[in-house]
GROMACS .gro file of N, CA, C and O in nm:
model
  440
    1MET      N    1   8.137   7.694  12.895
    1MET     CA    2   8.246   7.703  12.790
    1MET      C    3   8.200   7.837  12.687
    1MET      O    4   8.287   7.913  12.666
    2GLU      N    5   8.091   7.842  12.663
    2GLU     CA    6   8.046   7.964  12.581
    2GLU      C    7   8.057   8.082  12.639
    2GLU      O    8   8.110   8.186  12.566
    3GLU      N    9   8.030   8.093  12.766
    3GLU     CA   10   8.041   8.216  12.835
    3GLU      C   11   8.184   8.255  12.828
    3GLU      O   12   8.224   8.382  12.810
    4ARG      N   13   8.285   8.165  12.846
    4ARG     CA   14   8.428   8.205  12.844
    4ARG      C   15   8.463   8.258  12.702
    4ARG      O   16   8.542   8.350  12.698
    5LEU      N   17   8.416   8.184  12.605
    5LEU     CA   18   8.432   8.261  12.475
    5LEU      C   19   8.403   8.387  12.451
    5LEU      O   20   8.466   8.467  12.403
    6VAL      N   21   8.270   8.427  12.503
    6VAL     CA   22   8.236   8.559  12.490
    6VAL      C   23   8.317   8.637  12.566
    6VAL      O   24   8.342   8.767  12.510
    7VAL      N   25   8.350   8.611  12.696
    7VAL     CA   26   8.445   8.705  12.757
    7VAL      C   27   8.563   8.727  12.703
    7VAL      O   28   8.622   8.855  12.703
    8SER      N   29   8.632   8.615  12.640
    8SER     CA   30   8.762   8.644  12.577
    8SER      C   31   8.741   8.738  12.452
    8SER      O   32   8.805   8.818  12.417
    9MET      N   33   8.642   8.735  12.384
    9MET     CA   34   8.614   8.797  12.274
    9MET      C   35   8.592   8.939  12.298
    9MET      O   36   8.654   9.048  12.214
   10ILE      N   37   8.518   8.953  12.403
   10ILE     CA   38   8.513   9.118  12.469
   10ILE      C   39   8.636   9.175  12.490
   10ILE      O   40   8.682   9.278  12.455
   11HIS      N   41   8.718   9.086  12.558
   11HIS     CA   42   8.853   9.129  12.599
   11HIS      C   43   8.934   9.153  12.483
   11HIS      O   44   8.982   9.256  12.477
   12CYS      N   45   8.939   9.076  12.392
   12CYS     CA   46   9.033   9.109  12.286
   12CYS      C   47   8.983   9.217  12.185
   12CYS      O   48   9.045   9.284  12.130
   13PHE      N   49   8.856   9.236  12.179
   13PHE     CA   50   8.790   9.355  12.088
   13PHE      C   51   8.854   9.477  12.180
   13PHE      O   52   8.903   9.576  12.105
   14PHE      N   53   8.835   9.478  12.319
   14PHE     CA   54   8.880   9.609  12.391
   14PHE      C   55   9.034   9.622  12.377
   14PHE      O   56   9.100   9.741  12.398
   15ILE      N   57   9.104   9.514  12.388
   15ILE     CA   58   9.251   9.522  12.385
   15ILE      C   59   9.275   9.580  12.250
   15ILE      O   60   9.376   9.672  12.241
   16ALA      N   61   9.250   9.533  12.133
   16ALA     CA   62   9.280   9.582  12.000
   16ALA      C   63   9.246   9.715  11.990
   16ALA      O   64   9.313   9.809  11.934
   17PHE      N   65   9.121   9.740  12.032
   17PHE     CA   66   9.075   9.885  12.024
   17PHE      C   67   9.154   9.985  12.111
   17PHE      O   68   9.195  10.103  12.052
   18GLY      N   69   9.195   9.964  12.225
   18GLY     CA   70   9.301  10.030  12.301
   18GLY      C   71   9.425  10.048  12.237
   18GLY      O   72   9.506  10.153  12.265
   19VAL      N   73   9.486   9.940  12.185
   19VAL     CA   74   9.604   9.961  12.122
   19VAL      C   75   9.612  10.063  12.016
   19VAL      O   76   9.699  10.147  12.017
   20ILE      N   77   9.510  10.070  11.929
   20ILE     CA   78   9.493  10.140  11.808
   20ILE      C   79   9.476  10.287  11.882
   20ILE      O   80   9.548  10.379  11.844
   21MET      N   81   9.403  10.317  11.965
   21MET     CA   82   9.354  10.456  12.019
   21MET      C   83   9.462  10.514  12.112
   21MET      O   84   9.518  10.607  12.078
   22GLY      N   85   9.525  10.436  12.178
   22GLY     CA   86   9.638  10.481  12.267
   22GLY      C   87   9.747  10.505  12.194
   22GLY      O   88   9.830  10.592  12.203
   23GLY      N   89   9.800  10.398  12.110
   23GLY     CA   90   9.920  10.409  12.024
   23GLY      C   91   9.909  10.519  11.948
   23GLY      O   92  10.003  10.607  11.918
   24THR      N   93   9.785  10.538  11.873
   24THR     CA   94   9.791  10.663  11.771
   24THR      C   95   9.785  10.791  11.837
   24THR      O   96   9.846  10.887  11.804
   25LEU      N   97   9.720  10.810  11.960
   25LEU     CA   98   9.708  10.937  12.023
   25LEU      C   99   9.849  10.959  12.097
   25LEU      O  100   9.905  11.084  12.067
   26ILE      N  101   9.923  10.865  12.145
   26ILE     CA  102  10.034  10.892  12.220
   26ILE      C  103  10.154  10.913  12.091
   26ILE      O  104  10.236  11.016  12.104
   27GLY      N  105  10.144  10.840  11.996
   27GLY     CA  106  10.233  10.860  11.865
   27GLY      C  107  10.224  11.006  11.807
   27GLY      O  108  10.305  11.081  11.769
   28SER      N  109  10.101  11.052  11.824
   28SER     CA  110  10.085  11.179  11.751
   28SER      C  111  10.145  11.287  11.853
   28SER      O  112  10.176  11.405  11.787
   29ILE      N  113  10.130  11.269  11.982
   29ILE     CA  114  10.186  11.356  12.065
   29ILE      C  115  10.342  11.361  12.032
   29ILE      O  116  10.421  11.459  12.036
   30GLY      N  117  10.385  11.266  12.005
   30GLY     CA  118  10.533  11.240  11.981
   30GLY      C  119  10.574  11.330  11.841
   30GLY      O  120  10.666  11.390  11.833
   31SER      N  121  10.482  11.314  11.762
   31SER     CA  122  10.506  11.385  11.633
   31SER      C  123  10.497  11.537  11.649
   31SER      O  124  10.555  11.609  11.591
   32PHE      N  125  10.401  11.581  11.721
   32PHE     CA  126  10.368  11.713  11.766
   32PHE      C  127  10.500  11.771  11.822
   32PHE      O  128  10.540  11.890  11.813
   33LEU      N  129  10.578  11.708  11.911
   33LEU     CA  130  10.703  11.745  11.968
   33LEU      C  131  10.827  11.753  11.901
   33LEU      O  132  10.895  11.846  11.908
   34THR      N  133  10.819  11.671  11.782
   34THR     CA  134  10.922  11.683  11.695
   34THR      C  135  10.892  11.764  11.558
   34THR      O  136  10.977  11.787  11.474
   35GLY      N  137  10.778  11.839  11.590
   35GLY     CA  138  10.759  11.928  11.475
   35GLY      C  139  10.678  11.890  11.341
   35GLY      O  140  10.653  11.954  11.244
   36GLU      N  141  10.627  11.761  11.339
   36GLU     CA  142  10.549  11.718  11.232
   36GLU      C  143  10.400  11.737  11.253
   36GLU      O  144  10.365  11.778  11.363
   37ALA      N  145  10.337  11.709  11.161
   37ALA     CA  146  10.193  11.724  11.153
   37ALA      C  147  10.133  11.630  11.241
   37ALA      O  148  10.137  11.503  11.194
   38PRO      N  149  10.065  11.648  11.367
   38PRO     CA  150  10.006  11.527  11.419
   38PRO      C  151   9.869  11.466  11.357
   38PRO      O  152   9.869  11.348  11.367
   39LEU      N  153   9.794  11.527  11.301
   39LEU     CA  154   9.699  11.473  11.239
   39LEU      C  155   9.738  11.400  11.124
   39LEU      O  156   9.688  11.277  11.089
   40THR      N  157   9.832  11.418  11.033
   40THR     CA  158   9.887  11.352  10.944
   40THR      C  159   9.971  11.232  10.980
   40THR      O  160   9.934  11.117  10.933
   41SER      N  161  10.028  11.243  11.082
   41SER     CA  162  10.085  11.112  11.176
   41SER      C  163  10.010  11.019  11.217
   41SER      O  164  10.022  10.898  11.228
   42MET      N  165   9.882  11.078  11.260
   42MET     CA  166   9.770  10.980  11.320
   42MET      C  167   9.738  10.873  11.218
   42MET      O  168   9.724  10.780  11.246
   43PHE      N  169   9.710  10.905  11.101
   43PHE     CA  170   9.661  10.839  10.980
   43PHE      C  171   9.787  10.712  10.973
   43PHE      O  172   9.750  10.604  10.944
   44ARG      N  173   9.909  10.763  10.956
   44ARG     CA  174  10.023  10.660  10.922
   44ARG      C  175  10.049  10.577  11.052
   44ARG      O  176  10.074  10.436  11.039
   45ILE      N  177  10.031  10.619  11.158
   45ILE     CA  178  10.047  10.549  11.291
   45ILE      C  179   9.928  10.424  11.296
   45ILE      O  180   9.967  10.332  11.335
   46ALA      N  181   9.799  10.486  11.287
   46ALA     CA  182   9.698  10.404  11.295
   46ALA      C  183   9.683  10.291  11.181
   46ALA      O  184   9.684  10.176  11.212
   47LYS      N  185   9.755  10.330  11.076
   47LYS     CA  186   9.783  10.201  10.973
   47LYS      C  187   9.871  10.108  10.998
   47LYS      O  188   9.848  10.009  10.973
   48GLY      N  189   9.995  10.157  11.072
   48GLY     CA  190  10.085  10.087  11.105
   48GLY      C  191  10.051   9.993  11.218
   48GLY      O  192  10.121   9.881  11.241
   49LEU      N  193   9.974  10.039  11.309
   49LEU     CA  194   9.958   9.950  11.421
   49LEU      C  195   9.840   9.853  11.412
   49LEU      O  196   9.816   9.761  11.511
   50ARG      N  197   9.767   9.841  11.285
   50ARG     CA  198   9.651   9.745  11.273
   50ARG      C  199   9.683   9.602  11.290
   50ARG      O  200   9.610   9.537  11.395
   51ILE      N  201   9.797   9.539  11.254
   51ILE     CA  202   9.826   9.407  11.266
   51ILE      C  203   9.882   9.391  11.411
   51ILE      O  204   9.840   9.286  11.479
   52TRP      N  205   9.948   9.482  11.467
   52TRP     CA  206  10.000   9.474  11.608
   52TRP      C  207   9.907   9.462  11.717
   52TRP      O  208   9.926   9.419  11.806
   53ALA      N  209   9.801   9.541  11.687
   53ALA     CA  210   9.694   9.527  11.779
   53ALA      C  211   9.611   9.406  11.768
   53ALA      O  212   9.578   9.352  11.879
   54ILE      N  213   9.595   9.350  11.656
   54ILE     CA  214   9.537   9.208  11.659
   54ILE      C  215   9.633   9.121  11.728
   54ILE      O  216   9.579   9.026  11.794
   55VAL      N  217   9.764   9.113  11.702
   55VAL     CA  218   9.855   9.037  11.751
   55VAL      C  219   9.850   9.051  11.921
   55VAL      O  220   9.857   8.937  12.004
   56ALA      N  221   9.857   9.179  11.953
   56ALA     CA  222   9.842   9.204  12.109
   56ALA      C  223   9.726   9.151  12.165
   56ALA      O  224   9.721   9.094  12.272
   57ALA      N  225   9.594   9.139  12.096
   57ALA     CA  226   9.470   9.119  12.151
   57ALA      C  227   9.465   8.959  12.174
   57ALA      O  228   9.404   8.898  12.255
   58ILE      N  229   9.522   8.890  12.089
   58ILE     CA  230   9.523   8.747  12.091
   58ILE      C  231   9.635   8.694  12.181
   58ILE      O  232   9.620   8.568  12.188
   59GLY      N  233   9.723   8.789  12.212
   59GLY     CA  234   9.819   8.728  12.330
   59GLY      C  235   9.936   8.661  12.259
   59GLY      O  236  10.012   8.585  12.327
   60GLY      N  237   9.974   8.711  12.135
   60GLY     CA  238  10.099   8.635  12.082
   60GLY      C  239  10.043   8.543  11.961
   60GLY      O  240   9.959   8.487  11.972
   61THR      N  241  10.135   8.519  11.900
   61THR     CA  242  10.090   8.439  11.765
   61THR      C  243  10.133   8.282  11.809
   61THR      O  244  10.070   8.193  11.748
   62PHE      N  245  10.212   8.254  11.906
   62PHE     CA  246  10.235   8.098  11.924
   62PHE      C  247  10.117   8.025  11.997
   62PHE      O  248  10.097   7.898  11.948
   63ASP      N  249  10.029   8.095  12.095
   63ASP     CA  250   9.930   8.038  12.121
   63ASP      C  251   9.812   8.011  12.022
   63ASP      O  252   9.748   7.910  12.002
   64ALA      N  253   9.808   8.109  11.939
   64ALA     CA  254   9.713   8.091  11.818
   64ALA      C  255   9.741   7.979  11.720
   64ALA      O  256   9.677   7.907  11.677
   65ILE      N  257   9.871   7.976  11.692
   65ILE     CA  258   9.915   7.859  11.617
   65ILE      C  259   9.896   7.731  11.683
   65ILE      O  260   9.869   7.645  11.626
   66SER      N  261   9.908   7.716  11.804
   66SER     CA  262   9.911   7.586  11.867
   66SER      C  263   9.772   7.564  11.878
   66SER      O  264   9.722   7.442  11.860
   67ASN      N  265   9.688   7.658  11.893
   67ASN     CA  266   9.510   7.626  11.913
   67ASN      C  267   9.457   7.594  11.762
   67ASN      O  268   9.396   7.501  11.748
   68PHE      N  269   9.519   7.651  11.659
   68PHE     CA  270   9.481   7.598  11.508
   68PHE      C  271   9.526   7.463  11.491
   68PHE      O  272   9.486   7.391  11.428
   69GLU      N  273   9.661   7.425  11.531
   69GLU     CA  274   9.727   7.296  11.524
   69GLU      C  275   9.640   7.193  11.590
   69GLU      O  276   9.592   7.074  11.542
   70ARG      N  277   9.598   7.229  11.717
   70ARG     CA  278   9.500   7.139  11.794
   70ARG      C  279   9.375   7.111  11.722
   70ARG      O  280   9.309   7.016  11.697
   71GLY      N  281   9.318   7.221  11.670
   71GLY     CA  282   9.187   7.213  11.592
   71GLY      C  283   9.200   7.127  11.463
   71GLY      O  284   9.110   7.058  11.457
   72ILE      N  285   9.305   7.141  11.397
   72ILE     CA  286   9.315   7.064  11.277
   72ILE      C  287   9.353   6.925  11.295
   72ILE      O  288   9.304   6.834  11.255
   73PHE      N  289   9.469   6.919  11.379
   73PHE     CA  290   9.524   6.764  11.367
   73PHE      C  291   9.458   6.698  11.474
   73PHE      O  292   9.461   6.568  11.450
   74GLU      N  293   9.414   6.729  11.573
   74GLU     CA  294   9.347   6.657  11.681
   74GLU      C  295   9.188   6.675  11.674
   74GLU      O  296   9.128   6.589  11.765
   75GLY      N  297   9.152   6.716  11.586
   75GLY     CA  298   8.978   6.713  11.563
   75GLY      C  299   8.923   6.808  11.675
   75GLY      O  300   8.790   6.779  11.665
   76SER      N  301   8.977   6.888  11.716
   76SER     CA  302   8.911   6.979  11.829
   76SER      C  303   8.882   7.100  11.770
   76SER      O  304   8.945   7.213  11.766
   77THR      N  305   8.739   7.099  11.690
   77THR     CA  306   8.686   7.202  11.628
   77THR      C  307   8.653   7.340  11.701
   77THR      O  308   8.655   7.427  11.656
   78PHE      N  309   8.620   7.310  11.846
   78PHE     CA  310   8.577   7.417  11.916
   78PHE      C  311   8.694   7.495  11.951
   78PHE      O  312   8.693   7.614  11.924
   79ASP      N  313   8.830   7.454  11.945
   79ASP     CA  314   8.938   7.523  11.975
   79ASP      C  315   8.976   7.627  11.849
   79ASP      O  316   9.006   7.747  11.860
   80LEU      N  317   8.948   7.539  11.732
   80LEU     CA  318   8.979   7.620  11.608
   80LEU      C  319   8.853   7.735  11.615
   80LEU      O  320   8.908   7.844  11.568
   81PHE      N  321   8.735   7.691  11.618
   81PHE     CA  322   8.626   7.794  11.613
   81PHE      C  323   8.657   7.891  11.723
   81PHE      O  324   8.639   8.029  11.685
   82LYS      N  325   8.696   7.877  11.824
   82LYS     CA  326   8.722   7.993  11.924
   82LYS      C  327   8.847   8.071  11.872
   82LYS      O  328   8.826   8.199  11.908
   83GLN      N  329   8.950   8.020  11.832
   83GLN     CA  330   9.048   8.131  11.792
   83GLN      C  331   8.990   8.205  11.676
   83GLN      O  332   9.043   8.308  11.664
   84VAL      N  333   8.945   8.142  11.594
   84VAL     CA  334   8.887   8.239  11.472
   84VAL      C  335   8.791   8.354  11.506
   84VAL      O  336   8.793   8.463  11.478
   85MET      N  337   8.714   8.310  11.604
   85MET     CA  338   8.610   8.421  11.668
   85MET      C  339   8.693   8.516  11.750
   85MET      O  340   8.678   8.631  11.754
   86ILE      N  341   8.806   8.480  11.833
   86ILE     CA  342   8.866   8.580  11.892
   86ILE      C  343   8.953   8.662  11.801
   86ILE      O  344   8.967   8.792  11.825
   87ILE      N  345   9.007   8.629  11.699
   87ILE     CA  346   9.067   8.711  11.594
   87ILE      C  347   8.981   8.791  11.522
   87ILE      O  348   9.012   8.905  11.488
   88VAL      N  349   8.850   8.756  11.480
   88VAL     CA  350   8.752   8.836  11.437
   88VAL      C  351   8.712   8.939  11.529
   88VAL      O  352   8.692   9.053  11.501
   89ALA      N  353   8.685   8.928  11.664
   89ALA     CA  354   8.668   9.011  11.769
   89ALA      C  355   8.779   9.131  11.771
   89ALA      O  356   8.754   9.249  11.781
   90ALA      N  357   8.901   9.080  11.768
   90ALA     CA  358   9.026   9.173  11.758
   90ALA      C  359   9.018   9.270  11.630
   90ALA      O  360   9.042   9.398  11.648
   91MET      N  361   8.981   9.207  11.514
   91MET     CA  362   8.971   9.289  11.409
   91MET      C  363   8.854   9.381  11.422
   91MET      O  364   8.856   9.487  11.381
   92GLY      N  365   8.735   9.354  11.489
   92GLY     CA  366   8.623   9.438  11.499
   92GLY      C  367   8.688   9.550  11.582
   92GLY      O  368   8.626   9.657  11.555
   93GLY      N  369   8.758   9.519  11.699
   93GLY     CA  370   8.813   9.638  11.772
   93GLY      C  371   8.898   9.732  11.711
   93GLY      O  372   8.888   9.846  11.719
   94VAL      N  373   8.968   9.683  11.605
   94VAL     CA  374   9.072   9.746  11.522
   94VAL      C  375   8.967   9.842  11.433
   94VAL      O  376   8.996   9.965  11.393
   95GLN      N  377   8.884   9.794  11.363
   95GLN     CA  378   8.796   9.842  11.253
   95GLN      C  379   8.710   9.976  11.354
   95GLN      O  380   8.698  10.065  11.305
   96ALA      N  381   8.664   9.940  11.468
   96ALA     CA  382   8.587  10.021  11.551
   96ALA      C  383   8.679  10.160  11.583
   96ALA      O  384   8.634  10.282  11.585
   97ALA      N  385   8.810  10.122  11.615
   97ALA     CA  386   8.902  10.243  11.648
   97ALA      C  387   8.913  10.323  11.533
   97ALA      O  388   8.900  10.442  11.534
   98LEU      N  389   8.947  10.268  11.424
   98LEU     CA  390   8.982  10.332  11.280
   98LEU      C  391   8.844  10.405  11.256
   98LEU      O  392   8.868  10.532  11.212
   99PHE      N  393   8.735  10.349  11.266
   99PHE     CA  394   8.619  10.432  11.232
   99PHE      C  395   8.602  10.569  11.323
   99PHE      O  396   8.562  10.658  11.278
  100ILE      N  397   8.643  10.537  11.449
  100ILE     CA  398   8.634  10.673  11.536
  100ILE      C  399   8.718  10.766  11.493
  100ILE      O  400   8.705  10.888  11.491
  101PHE      N  401   8.844  10.727  11.456
  101PHE     CA  402   8.953  10.840  11.394
  101PHE      C  403   8.901  10.897  11.269
  101PHE      O  404   8.929  11.011  11.248
  102GLU      N  405   8.840  10.825  11.198
  102GLU     CA  406   8.770  10.867  11.064
  102GLU      C  407   8.671  10.957  11.088
  102GLU      O  408   8.650  11.060  11.036
  103LEU      N  409   8.577  10.947  11.190
  103LEU     CA  410   8.474  11.035  11.238
  103LEU      C  411   8.541  11.169  11.295
  103LEU      O  412   8.506  11.285  11.269
  104LEU      N  413   8.635  11.170  11.368
  104LEU     CA  414   8.721  11.277  11.444
  104LEU      C  415   8.789  11.370  11.349
  104LEU      O  416   8.786  11.462  11.363
  105LEU      N  417   8.861  11.286  11.259
  105LEU     CA  418   8.947  11.352  11.167
  105LEU      C  419   8.896  11.394  11.019
  105LEU      O  420   8.950  11.487  10.966
  106GLY      N  421   8.789  11.325  10.995
  106GLY     CA  422   8.716  11.360  10.853
  106GLY      C  423   8.787  11.300  10.748
  106GLY      O  424   8.745  11.340  10.619
  107GLU      N  425   8.879  11.221  10.751
  107GLU     CA  426   8.951  11.132  10.658
  107GLU      C  427   8.943  10.987  10.667
  107GLU      O  428   8.940  10.952  10.786
  108GLU      N  429   8.951  10.921  10.566
  108GLU     CA  430   8.955  10.757  10.560
  108GLU      C  431   9.095  10.712  10.591
  108GLU      O  432   9.199  10.750  10.521
  109VAL      N  433   9.109  10.643  10.698
  109VAL     CA  434   9.234  10.580  10.728
  109VAL      C  435   9.250  10.458  10.648
  109VAL      O  436   9.169  10.340  10.669
  110VAL      N  437   9.314  10.424  10.536
  110VAL     CA  438   9.353  10.338  10.450
  110VAL      C  439   9.458  10.242  10.483
  110VAL      O  440   9.557  10.282  10.523
   0.00000   0.00000   0.00000
């Protein structure tokens, strides 16, 4: 059961990482084609995609809510712990992607 948790955490990390990296890069191409500054739009896009990357990584909000409900009301603490760790892993993926953009672009994404 613990191995499955680690696998899920790794998947969620890289899904969130990919949503930020891919969405920001493709979005900046769209900004370039419309005549906007791509580097400036990268910061705006990355900031806007943060929560959506986490939602995409955990597979939607309804599973997360049902797992929290099961953990709280049915006493299944492992389900609650698993869901929290998956969300933390997704947040880590988002922060890693933002860190790479900060290194490449030289400015902080707030």
